[in-house]
PDB file of C-alpha atoms in Angstrom:
ATOM      1  CA  MET A   3      67.014  87.314  63.689  1.00 94.00           C
ATOM      2  CA  HIS A   4      70.163  87.123  65.591  1.00 97.00           C
ATOM      3  CA  SER A   5      71.228  90.446  66.649  1.00 98.00           C
ATOM      4  CA  VAL A   6      74.259  90.533  68.973  1.00 98.00           C
ATOM      5  CA  VAL A   7      75.822  93.782  70.491  1.00 98.00           C
ATOM      6  CA  MET A   8      79.193  94.849  71.552  1.00 98.00           C
ATOM      7  CA  THR A   9      79.866  96.571  74.563  1.00 97.00           C
ATOM      8  CA  LYS A  10      82.568  97.813  76.633  1.00 94.00           C
ATOM      9  CA  GLY A  11      82.557  98.665  80.570  1.00 92.00           C
ATOM     10  CA  VAL A  12      84.390 102.295  81.245  1.00 89.00           C
ATOM     11  CA  PRO A  13      85.489 103.767  83.931  1.00 83.00           C
ATOM     12  CA  ASP A  14      82.864 105.768  86.263  1.00 80.00           C
ATOM     13  CA  PHE A  15      84.073 108.980  86.360  1.00 68.00           C
ATOM     14  CA  ARG A  16      81.177 109.994  88.690  1.00 68.00           C
ATOM     15  CA  GLU A  17      83.898 108.089  91.362  1.00 58.00           C
ATOM     16  CA  GLY A  18      86.753 110.613  90.994  1.00 56.00           C
ATOM     17  CA  GLN A  19      90.437 109.444  90.493  1.00 60.00           C
ATOM     18  CA  VAL A  20      91.042 106.678  87.752  1.00 66.00           C
ATOM     19  CA  SER A  21      93.827 104.416  88.428  1.00 65.00           C
ATOM     20  CA  PHE A  22      96.856 103.869  85.789  1.00 68.00           C
ATOM     21  CA  ASP A  23      99.536 101.841  86.261  1.00 68.00           C
ATOM     22  CA  GLU A  24     103.545 102.861  85.144  1.00 69.00           C
ATOM     23  CA  ASP A  25     103.049 102.041  81.610  1.00 66.00           C
ATOM     24  CA  GLY A  26      99.845 104.003  81.295  1.00 62.00           C
ATOM     25  CA  HIS A  27      97.150 101.088  81.266  1.00 64.00           C
ATOM     26  CA  LEU A  28      94.401 101.917  83.365  1.00 64.00           C
ATOM     27  CA  GLU A  29      93.770 100.002  86.487  1.00 66.00           C
ATOM     28  CA  ARG A  30      90.494  98.479  85.886  1.00 62.00           C
ATOM     29  CA  GLY A  31      90.699  96.607  88.918  1.00 64.00           C
ATOM     30  CA  LYS A  32      91.353  99.384  90.840  1.00 68.00           C
ATOM     31  CA  THR A  33      88.668 101.572  89.070  1.00 70.00           C
ATOM     32  CA  PRO A  34      84.808 101.503  89.308  1.00 79.00           C
ATOM     33  CA  THR A  35      83.336 100.489  86.176  1.00 87.00           C
ATOM     34  CA  VAL A  36      79.779 100.978  84.003  1.00 91.00           C
ATOM     35  CA  MET A  37      78.763 100.191  81.016  1.00 95.00           C
ATOM     36  CA  ASN A  38      79.806 102.404  78.369  1.00 94.00           C
ATOM     37  CA  PRO A  39      76.725 104.904  77.765  1.00 93.00           C
ATOM     38  CA  ASN A  40      76.928 104.913  73.746  1.00 94.00           C
ATOM     39  CA  ASP A  41      76.469 101.164  74.030  1.00 97.00           C
ATOM     40  CA  LYS A  42      73.383 101.558  75.544  1.00 96.00           C
ATOM     41  CA  HIS A  43      71.675 103.274  71.984  1.00 96.00           C
ATOM     42  CA  ALA A  44      73.227 100.224  70.335  1.00 97.00           C
ATOM     43  CA  LEU A  45      71.522  97.756  72.405  1.00 98.00           C
ATOM     44  CA  ARG A  46      68.033 100.079  72.494  1.00 97.00           C
ATOM     45  CA  ALA A  47      68.700  98.982  68.159  1.00 98.00           C
ATOM     46  CA  ALA A  48      69.042  95.818  68.752  1.00 98.00           C
ATOM     47  CA  PHE A  49      65.876  95.849  71.264  1.00 98.00           C
ATOM     48  CA  GLN A  50      63.874  97.165  68.723  1.00 98.00           C
ATOM     49  CA  THR A  51      64.879  94.857  66.070  1.00 97.00           C
ATOM     50  CA  LYS A  52      63.828  91.863  68.347  1.00 97.00           C
ATOM     51  CA  VAL A  53      60.484  93.577  69.210  1.00 98.00           C
ATOM     52  CA  ARG A  54      59.696  94.299  65.560  1.00 97.00           C
ATOM     53  CA  ASN A  55      61.139  91.349  63.857  1.00 96.00           C
ATOM     54  CA  GLY A  56      61.459  88.852  66.409  1.00 96.00           C
ATOM     55  CA  GLY A  57      64.443  87.079  66.946  1.00 96.00           C
ATOM     56  CA  HIS A  58      67.134  87.007  69.610  1.00 97.00           C
ATOM     57  CA  VAL A  59      69.679  89.276  71.113  1.00 98.00           C
ATOM     58  CA  SER A  60      73.030  88.645  72.683  1.00 98.00           C
ATOM     59  CA  LEU A  61      75.022  91.227  74.458  1.00 98.00           C
ATOM     60  CA  MET A  62      79.036  90.350  74.453  1.00 98.00           C
ATOM     61  CA  SER A  63      82.171  91.687  75.665  1.00 98.00           C
ATOM     62  CA  MET A  64      85.827  91.672  76.089  1.00 97.00           C
ATOM     63  CA  GLY A  65      87.287  92.469  79.477  1.00 94.00           C
ATOM     64  CA  PRO A  66      88.142  91.120  83.377  1.00 92.00           C
ATOM     65  CA  PRO A  67      85.669  88.923  85.186  1.00 93.00           C
ATOM     66  CA  GLY A  68      84.268  91.919  86.939  1.00 91.00           C
ATOM     67  CA  TYR A  69      82.756  92.533  83.165  1.00 94.00           C
ATOM     68  CA  LYS A  70      80.221  90.255  84.523  1.00 96.00           C
ATOM     69  CA  GLU A  71      78.510  92.634  85.986  1.00 95.00           C
ATOM     70  CA  VAL A  72      78.478  95.487  82.844  1.00 96.00           C
ATOM     71  CA  LEU A  73      77.244  92.796  81.193  1.00 98.00           C
ATOM     72  CA  GLN A  74      74.134  92.340  83.785  1.00 97.00           C
ATOM     73  CA  GLU A  75      73.525  96.088  83.870  1.00 96.00           C
ATOM     74  CA  GLY A  76      72.797  96.078  80.124  1.00 97.00           C
ATOM     75  CA  MET A  77      70.759  93.155  80.280  1.00 98.00           C
ATOM     76  CA  ALA A  78      68.809  94.770  82.921  1.00 97.00           C
ATOM     77  CA  ASP A  79      68.562  98.356  81.971  1.00 96.00           C
ATOM     78  CA  VAL A  80      67.758  97.779  78.562  1.00 97.00           C
ATOM     79  CA  TYR A  81      67.426  93.927  77.090  1.00 98.00           C
ATOM     80  CA  ALA A  82      69.677  91.025  76.397  1.00 98.00           C
ATOM     81  CA  ASP A  83      68.405  87.162  76.164  1.00 98.00           C
ATOM     82  CA  ASP A  84      71.672  85.835  76.643  1.00 98.00           C
ATOM     83  CA  LEU A  85      75.376  87.278  77.695  1.00 98.00           C
ATOM     84  CA  TYR A  86      79.013  86.133  76.666  1.00 98.00           C
ATOM     85  CA  LEU A  87      82.130  87.475  78.417  1.00 98.00           C
ATOM     86  CA  LEU A  88      85.417  87.121  76.329  1.00 98.00           C
ATOM     87  CA  SER A  89      87.925  87.028  79.780  1.00 97.00           C
ATOM     88  CA  ASP A  90      91.716  86.269  80.220  1.00 96.00           C
ATOM     89  CA  ARG A  91      95.001  87.306  81.308  1.00 95.00           C
ATOM     90  CA  GLU A  92      95.599  86.716  77.748  1.00 97.00           C
ATOM     91  CA  MET A  93      93.493  89.229  76.364  1.00 96.00           C
ATOM     92  CA  GLY A  94      94.244  91.871  79.071  1.00 93.00           C
ATOM     93  CA  ALA A  95      96.039  95.420  78.006  1.00 88.00           C
ATOM     94  CA  ALA A  96      94.447  94.959  74.796  1.00 93.00           C
ATOM     95  CA  ASP A  97      94.058  97.995  72.376  1.00 93.00           C
ATOM     96  CA  THR A  98      91.634  98.253  69.480  1.00 95.00           C
ATOM     97  CA  TRP A  99      92.837  96.121  66.916  1.00 95.00           C
ATOM     98  CA  ALA A 100      93.828  93.553  69.599  1.00 96.00           C
ATOM     99  CA  THR A 101      89.919  93.407  70.591  1.00 96.00           C
ATOM    100  CA  ALA A 102      88.541  93.373  67.295  1.00 97.00           C
ATOM    101  CA  MET A 103      90.536  90.445  66.239  1.00 97.00           C
ATOM    102  CA  THR A 104      89.383  88.712  69.590  1.00 98.00           C
ATOM    103  CA  VAL A 105      85.439  89.952  69.854  1.00 98.00           C
ATOM    104  CA  ALA A 106      85.230  88.741  65.665  1.00 98.00           C
ATOM    105  CA  THR A 107      86.550  85.252  66.843  1.00 98.00           C
ATOM    106  CA  GLY A 108      83.689  85.299  69.505  1.00 98.00           C
ATOM    107  CA  LEU A 109      81.603  86.376  67.325  1.00 98.00           C
ATOM    108  CA  GLN A 110      82.703  83.369  64.814  1.00 98.00           C
ATOM    109  CA  ASN A 111      82.038  80.921  67.805  1.00 98.00           C
ATOM    110  CA  LEU A 112      78.278  81.414  67.947  1.00 98.00           C
ATOM    111  CA  ASP A 113      75.873  78.500  67.439  1.00 96.00           C
ATOM    112  CA  GLU A 114      74.652  80.894  65.146  1.00 94.00           C
ATOM    113  CA  GLN A 115      75.701  83.674  62.876  1.00 95.00           C
ATOM    114  CA  PRO A 116      74.729  86.835  63.940  1.00 97.00           C
ATOM    115  CA  ASP A 117      72.087  88.732  61.129  1.00 98.00           C
ATOM    116  CA  LEU A 118      72.906  92.361  62.564  1.00 98.00           C
ATOM    117  CA  VAL A 119      75.612  92.943  65.008  1.00 98.00           C
ATOM    118  CA  PHE A 120      75.586  96.114  66.924  1.00 98.00           C
ATOM    119  CA  ALA A 121      78.117  98.654  67.930  1.00 97.00           C
ATOM    120  CA  GLY A 122      78.487 101.781  70.031  1.00 95.00           C
ATOM    121  CA  PHE A 123      79.173 104.562  68.274  1.00 90.00           C
ATOM    122  CA  LYS A 124      82.177 105.334  70.998  1.00 88.00           C
ATOM    123  CA  THR A 125      83.603 104.439  74.256  1.00 86.00           C
ATOM    124  CA  ALA A 126      83.542 106.901  77.180  1.00 79.00           C
ATOM    125  CA  ASP A 127      87.511 106.618  77.515  1.00 78.00           C
ATOM    126  CA  GLY A 128      89.559 105.893  74.672  1.00 74.00           C
ATOM    127  CA  GLU A 129      86.922 107.405  72.377  1.00 79.00           C
ATOM    128  CA  THR A 130      88.351 106.067  69.306  1.00 89.00           C
ATOM    129  CA  GLY A 131      85.503 105.022  67.824  1.00 87.00           C
ATOM    130  CA  HIS A 132      87.318 102.010  66.316  1.00 92.00           C
ATOM    131  CA  THR A 133      86.521  98.833  67.902  1.00 95.00           C
ATOM    132  CA  GLY A 134      83.029  98.237  66.074  1.00 95.00           C
ATOM    133  CA  PRO A 135      84.651  99.064  62.413  1.00 96.00           C
ATOM    134  CA  GLN A 136      87.366  96.735  63.242  1.00 97.00           C
ATOM    135  CA  THR A 137      85.722  93.829  64.088  1.00 97.00           C
ATOM    136  CA  CYS A 138      84.066  94.499  61.166  1.00 97.00           C
ATOM    137  CA  TRP A 139      86.446  94.745  58.974  1.00 97.00           C
ATOM    138  CA  CYS A 140      88.145  90.812  60.796  1.00 97.00           C
ATOM    139  CA  LEU A 141      84.369  89.629  59.632  1.00 97.00           C
ATOM    140  CA  ASP A 142      84.918  91.148  56.002  1.00 97.00           C
ATOM    141  CA  TRP A 143      80.701  92.440  56.293  1.00 98.00           C
ATOM    142  CA  PRO A 144      79.188  95.776  55.273  1.00 98.00           C
ATOM    143  CA  ILE A 145      79.078  98.290  57.763  1.00 98.00           C
ATOM    144  CA  ILE A 146      76.263 101.289  58.317  1.00 97.00           C
ATOM    145  CA  THR A 147      77.779 104.110  60.815  1.00 95.00           C
ATOM    146  CA  HIS A 148      76.376 107.123  62.109  1.00 94.00           C
ATOM    147  CA  VAL A 149      72.799 105.345  62.213  1.00 96.00           C
ATOM    148  CA  LEU A 150      69.352 107.179  63.191  1.00 95.00           C
ATOM    149  CA  SER A 151      66.839 104.728  62.288  1.00 96.00           C
ATOM    150  CA  LEU A 152      66.846 101.461  60.972  1.00 96.00           C
ATOM    151  CA  ASP A 153      64.468  98.907  59.297  1.00 96.00           C
ATOM    152  CA  ILE A 154      64.333  95.122  58.749  1.00 96.00           C
ATOM    153  CA  ASP A 155      63.892  93.617  55.420  1.00 96.00           C
ATOM    154  CA  GLU A 156      63.683  89.654  56.087  1.00 93.00           C
ATOM    155  CA  ASP A 157      62.577  88.372  53.036  1.00 94.00           C
ATOM    156  CA  GLY A 158      65.034  90.582  50.988  1.00 96.00           C
ATOM    157  CA  GLY A 159      67.739  89.895  53.291  1.00 97.00           C
ATOM    158  CA  THR A 160      68.467  93.922  53.853  1.00 98.00           C
ATOM    159  CA  VAL A 161      68.685  96.513  56.332  1.00 98.00           C
ATOM    160  CA  ARG A 162      67.459 100.080  55.649  1.00 97.00           C
ATOM    161  CA  ALA A 163      68.944 102.539  57.527  1.00 97.00           C
ATOM    162  CA  LYS A 164      68.792 106.331  57.833  1.00 96.00           C
ATOM    163  CA  ARG A 165      72.030 107.861  59.091  1.00 95.00           C
ATOM    164  CA  LEU A 166      74.000 111.413  59.397  1.00 93.00           C
ATOM    165  CA  VAL A 167      76.472 112.096  56.692  1.00 90.00           C
ATOM    166  CA  ASP A 168      80.207 112.493  57.973  1.00 76.00           C
ATOM    167  CA  GLY A 169      78.449 112.880  61.570  1.00 62.00           C
ATOM    168  CA  ASP A 170      76.844 116.299  60.728  1.00 63.00           C
ATOM    169  CA  ILE A 171      73.321 116.296  62.198  1.00 67.00           C
ATOM    170  CA  SER A 172      72.522 118.827  59.131  1.00 77.00           C
ATOM    171  CA  GLU A 173      72.896 116.324  56.593  1.00 91.00           C
ATOM    172  CA  ILE A 174      71.103 112.943  56.580  1.00 94.00           C
ATOM    173  CA  GLU A 175      70.896 110.013  53.741  1.00 95.00           C
ATOM    174  CA  THR A 176      69.078 106.473  53.656  1.00 97.00           C
ATOM    175  CA  VAL A 177      71.394 103.235  52.930  1.00 97.00           C
ATOM    176  CA  GLU A 178      70.443  99.588  52.347  1.00 98.00           C
ATOM    177  CA  ALA A 179      72.700  96.879  52.856  1.00 98.00           C
ATOM    178  CA  PRO A 180      72.582  93.116  52.748  1.00 98.00           C
ATOM    179  CA  MET A 181      72.380  91.230  55.966  1.00 98.00           C
ATOM    180  CA  PRO A 182      74.764  90.235  57.704  1.00 98.00           C
ATOM    181  CA  CYS A 183      75.508  93.658  58.697  1.00 98.00           C
ATOM    182  CA  PHE A 184      77.529  95.510  61.189  1.00 98.00           C
ATOM    183  CA  ILE A 185      76.036  99.047  62.955  1.00 98.00           C
ATOM    184  CA  VAL A 186      77.119 101.476  64.707  1.00 97.00           C
ATOM    185  CA  ALA A 187      73.969 103.613  66.187  1.00 96.00           C
ATOM    186  CA  ASP A 188      74.376 107.072  66.732  1.00 94.00           C
ATOM    187  CA  PRO A 189      74.180 108.595  69.629  1.00 93.00           C
ATOM    188  CA  GLU A 190      70.656 110.879  68.355  1.00 93.00           C
ATOM    189  CA  PHE A 191      69.050 107.260  67.726  1.00 95.00           C
ATOM    190  CA  GLU A 192      65.746 107.159  68.437  1.00 91.00           C
ATOM    191  CA  PRO A 193      64.023 103.609  68.934  1.00 95.00           C
ATOM    192  CA  THR A 194      60.240 103.891  67.433  1.00 94.00           C
ATOM    193  CA  TYR A 195      57.083 101.650  68.547  1.00 95.00           C
ATOM    194  CA  ARG A 196      54.200 102.808  66.060  1.00 92.00           C
ATOM    195  CA  ARG A 197      52.061  99.939  66.771  1.00 95.00           C
ATOM    196  CA  ALA A 198      50.063  99.379  70.060  1.00 97.00           C
ATOM    197  CA  SER A 199      50.956  95.675  69.556  1.00 97.00           C
ATOM    198  CA  HIS A 200      54.727  96.320  69.380  1.00 97.00           C
ATOM    199  CA  ARG A 201      54.436  98.683  72.491  1.00 96.00           C
ATOM    200  CA  LEU A 202      52.608  96.006  74.562  1.00 97.00           C
ATOM    201  CA  LYS A 203      55.221  93.424  73.225  1.00 97.00           C
ATOM    202  CA  HIS A 204      58.298  96.162  74.664  1.00 97.00           C
ATOM    203  CA  LYS A 205      56.524  96.391  77.881  1.00 97.00           C
ATOM    204  CA  ASP A 206      56.578  92.840  78.549  1.00 97.00           C
ATOM    205  CA  LEU A 207      60.376  91.900  77.429  1.00 98.00           C
ATOM    206  CA  ARG A 208      60.939  94.506  79.665  1.00 97.00           C
ATOM    207  CA  ALA A 209      59.849  93.014  82.179  1.00 97.00           C
ATOM    208  CA  GLU A 210      61.423  89.800  81.316  1.00 97.00           C
ATOM    209  CA  THR A 211      64.648  90.724  81.094  1.00 97.00           C
ATOM    210  CA  LYS A 212      64.596  92.319  84.732  1.00 96.00           C
ATOM    211  CA  GLU A 213      63.519  89.149  85.996  1.00 96.00           C
ATOM    212  CA  ARG A 214      66.000  86.986  83.854  1.00 97.00           C
ATOM    213  CA  ALA A 215      68.825  89.920  84.885  1.00 97.00           C
ATOM    214  CA  GLU A 216      68.505  88.809  88.262  1.00 97.00           C
ATOM    215  CA  GLU A 217      69.710  85.787  87.482  1.00 97.00           C
ATOM    216  CA  TYR A 218      71.848  86.659  85.092  1.00 98.00           C
ATOM    217  CA  GLU A 219      74.743  84.159  85.368  1.00 97.00           C
ATOM    218  CA  ASP A 220      72.517  81.689  84.513  1.00 98.00           C
ATOM    219  CA  HIS A 221      72.507  82.790  81.039  1.00 98.00           C
ATOM    220  CA  LEU A 222      76.118  84.182  81.096  1.00 98.00           C
ATOM    221  CA  THR A 223      78.814  82.128  78.427  1.00 98.00           C
ATOM    222  CA  VAL A 224      82.305  82.406  79.281  1.00 98.00           C
ATOM    223  CA  TRP A 225      85.267  82.062  76.662  1.00 98.00           C
ATOM    224  CA  ASP A 226      88.953  82.677  77.297  1.00 98.00           C
ATOM    225  CA  HIS A 227      91.495  82.317  74.351  1.00 98.00           C
ATOM    226  CA  GLU A 228      92.251  78.447  74.455  1.00 98.00           C
ATOM    227  CA  ASP A 229      88.139  78.223  74.206  1.00 98.00           C
ATOM    228  CA  LEU A 230      88.689  80.595  71.004  1.00 98.00           C
ATOM    229  CA  ASN A 231      91.498  79.168  69.830  1.00 97.00           C
ATOM    230  CA  LEU A 232      93.615  82.432  69.561  1.00 97.00           C
ATOM    231  CA  ASP A 233      97.518  82.738  69.608  1.00 97.00           C
ATOM    232  CA  PRO A 234      98.371  85.019  72.691  1.00 96.00           C
ATOM    233  CA  ASP A 235     101.088  86.495  70.342  1.00 96.00           C
ATOM    234  CA  TYR A 236      98.043  88.138  68.557  1.00 94.00           C
ATOM    235  CA  ILE A 237      95.690  89.236  71.339  1.00 95.00           C
ATOM    236  CA  GLY A 238      95.915  91.289  74.272  1.00 94.00           C
ATOM    237  CA  LEU A 239      99.317  93.513  75.030  1.00 92.00           C
ATOM    238  CA  ASP A 240     101.393  91.322  72.946  1.00 93.00           C
ATOM    239  CA  GLY A 241      98.843  92.170  69.936  1.00 94.00           C
ATOM    240  CA  SER A 242      98.611  95.360  70.118  1.00 94.00           C
ATOM    241  CA  PRO A 243     100.724  97.724  68.161  1.00 92.00           C
ATOM    242  CA  THR A 244      99.667 100.845  69.670  1.00 86.00           C
ATOM    243  CA  ILE A 245     102.010 102.680  72.479  1.00 75.00           C
ATOM    244  CA  VAL A 246     100.843 104.599  74.980  1.00 71.00           C
ATOM    245  CA  ALA A 247     102.970 107.886  75.277  1.00 73.00           C
ATOM    246  CA  GLY A 248     101.228 109.358  78.144  1.00 70.00           C
ATOM    247  CA  VAL A 249      98.159 110.098  79.684  1.00 64.00           C
ATOM    248  CA  ASP A 250      96.882 112.579  81.856  1.00 66.00           C
ATOM    249  CA  PRO A 251      94.585 111.237  85.041  1.00 61.00           C
ATOM    250  CA  ILE A 252      91.419 112.954  85.908  1.00 57.00           C
ATOM    251  CA  PRO A 253      91.904 114.901  89.237  1.00 59.00           C
ATOM    252  CA  LYS A 254      89.828 113.734  91.754  1.00 57.00           C
ATOM    253  CA  ALA A 255      86.963 116.454  92.956  1.00 57.00           C
ATOM    254  CA  PRO A 256      87.795 117.690  96.417  1.00 61.00           C
ATOM    255  CA  SER A 257      85.285 116.128  98.698  1.00 60.00           C
ATOM    256  CA  GLU A 258      84.446 119.633 100.379  1.00 67.00           C
ATOM    257  CA  ARG A 259      83.193 122.529  98.369  1.00 65.00           C
ATOM    258  CA  GLU A 260      82.649 125.845  99.413  1.00 72.00           C
ATOM    259  CA  ALA A 261      78.889 127.248  99.195  1.00 74.00           C
ATOM    260  CA  THR A 262      76.713 129.911  99.792  1.00 75.00           C
ATOM    261  CA  VAL A 263      73.714 129.382 101.150  1.00 81.00           C
ATOM    262  CA  ILE A 264      70.580 131.720 100.578  1.00 81.00           C
ATOM    263  CA  GLU A 265      67.304 130.932 102.331  1.00 82.00           C
ATOM    264  CA  ALA A 266      64.197 131.521 100.548  1.00 74.00           C
ATOM    265  CA  ASP A 267      63.287 134.669 102.004  1.00 78.00           C
ATOM    266  CA  GLU A 268      66.414 136.555 101.751  1.00 81.00           C
ATOM    267  CA  ARG A 269      66.025 138.188  98.134  1.00 76.00           C
ATOM    268  CA  GLU A 270      68.363 141.114  98.887  1.00 81.00           C
ATOM    269  CA  ALA A 271      71.113 138.108  98.953  1.00 81.00           C
ATOM    270  CA  LEU A 272      70.052 136.693  95.662  1.00 80.00           C
ATOM    271  CA  GLY A 273      71.114 140.053  93.939  1.00 80.00           C
ATOM    272  CA  PRO A 274      74.693 139.643  94.095  1.00 83.00           C
ATOM    273  CA  VAL A 275      74.622 135.760  93.170  1.00 79.00           C
ATOM    274  CA  LEU A 276      72.589 136.707  89.989  1.00 80.00           C
ATOM    275  CA  ASP A 277      74.960 139.629  88.684  1.00 82.00           C
ATOM    276  CA  GLU A 278      77.863 137.297  89.241  1.00 81.00           C
ATOM    277  CA  LEU A 279      76.239 134.521  87.015  1.00 79.00           C
ATOM    278  CA  ALA A 280      74.840 137.059  84.372  1.00 80.00           C
ATOM    279  CA  PRO A 281      77.802 136.990  82.055  1.00 79.00           C
ATOM    280  CA  TYR A 282      77.594 133.455  82.065  1.00 73.00           C
ATOM    281  CA  ALA A 283      74.316 133.348  80.785  1.00 69.00           C
ATOM    282  CA  ALA A 284      74.615 135.494  78.215  1.00 58.00           C
ATOM    283  CA  GLY A 285      77.485 133.143  76.809  1.00 56.00           C
ATOM    284  CA  ASP A 286      80.362 135.614  77.996  1.00 53.00           C
TER     285      ASP A 286
END
């Protein structure tokens, strides 16, 4: 089994101001970046497949050189056997379509065709949820979205999954698809390890990948557009049909905030505070 997880770096909104250039493009070099939170659900789904069925897990991203640390974060926090970064200036400022074409080519460039490709539900910055399905469309593979749980039948070459119907948590269906297949993990996805042997293997693999992440560059492959034989006219900004009409920057939180300090023995002072908060607790 070979699983590949797509991931992206997103602005760390905890750091405050996010920088945009005059054309409305995010200035990633000036904005602290972390691994997209929803992609970790996808990585956990791939890790579950590794624990239950064996095989190999690769983590792939397209972005600037700083995304090496994003890949390291994924390896250390969840799991990955190796890392792939698609990166050069020709790929910069890509929309979801140009990104999908680039990532699909990266997947085709792997020595071994993946059995499963996992993608997150959506990113914390664009929130389109397009890149995973568009990459799948480029490869003409089946796709299962809003996945809550999955099981692999290696002999039959199929994946069986429970998914939310139209993203509605109140209705769940079970579907089956042949591999290779795309899996879009829902934020409600929860890995399960029912067997003691699986739980022990999970523990051993987690310890192994934490050690590997310390020397993550030994397990990292970087490809530029020439390595992937990509035409610059069809990737990056030139290959992106999306035009950004405008952005609303997130305001930076004030460095100092007013606070009311109440000591533990000042019960009388707590009364007015509780009265002020009571309407919010009631949902008003």
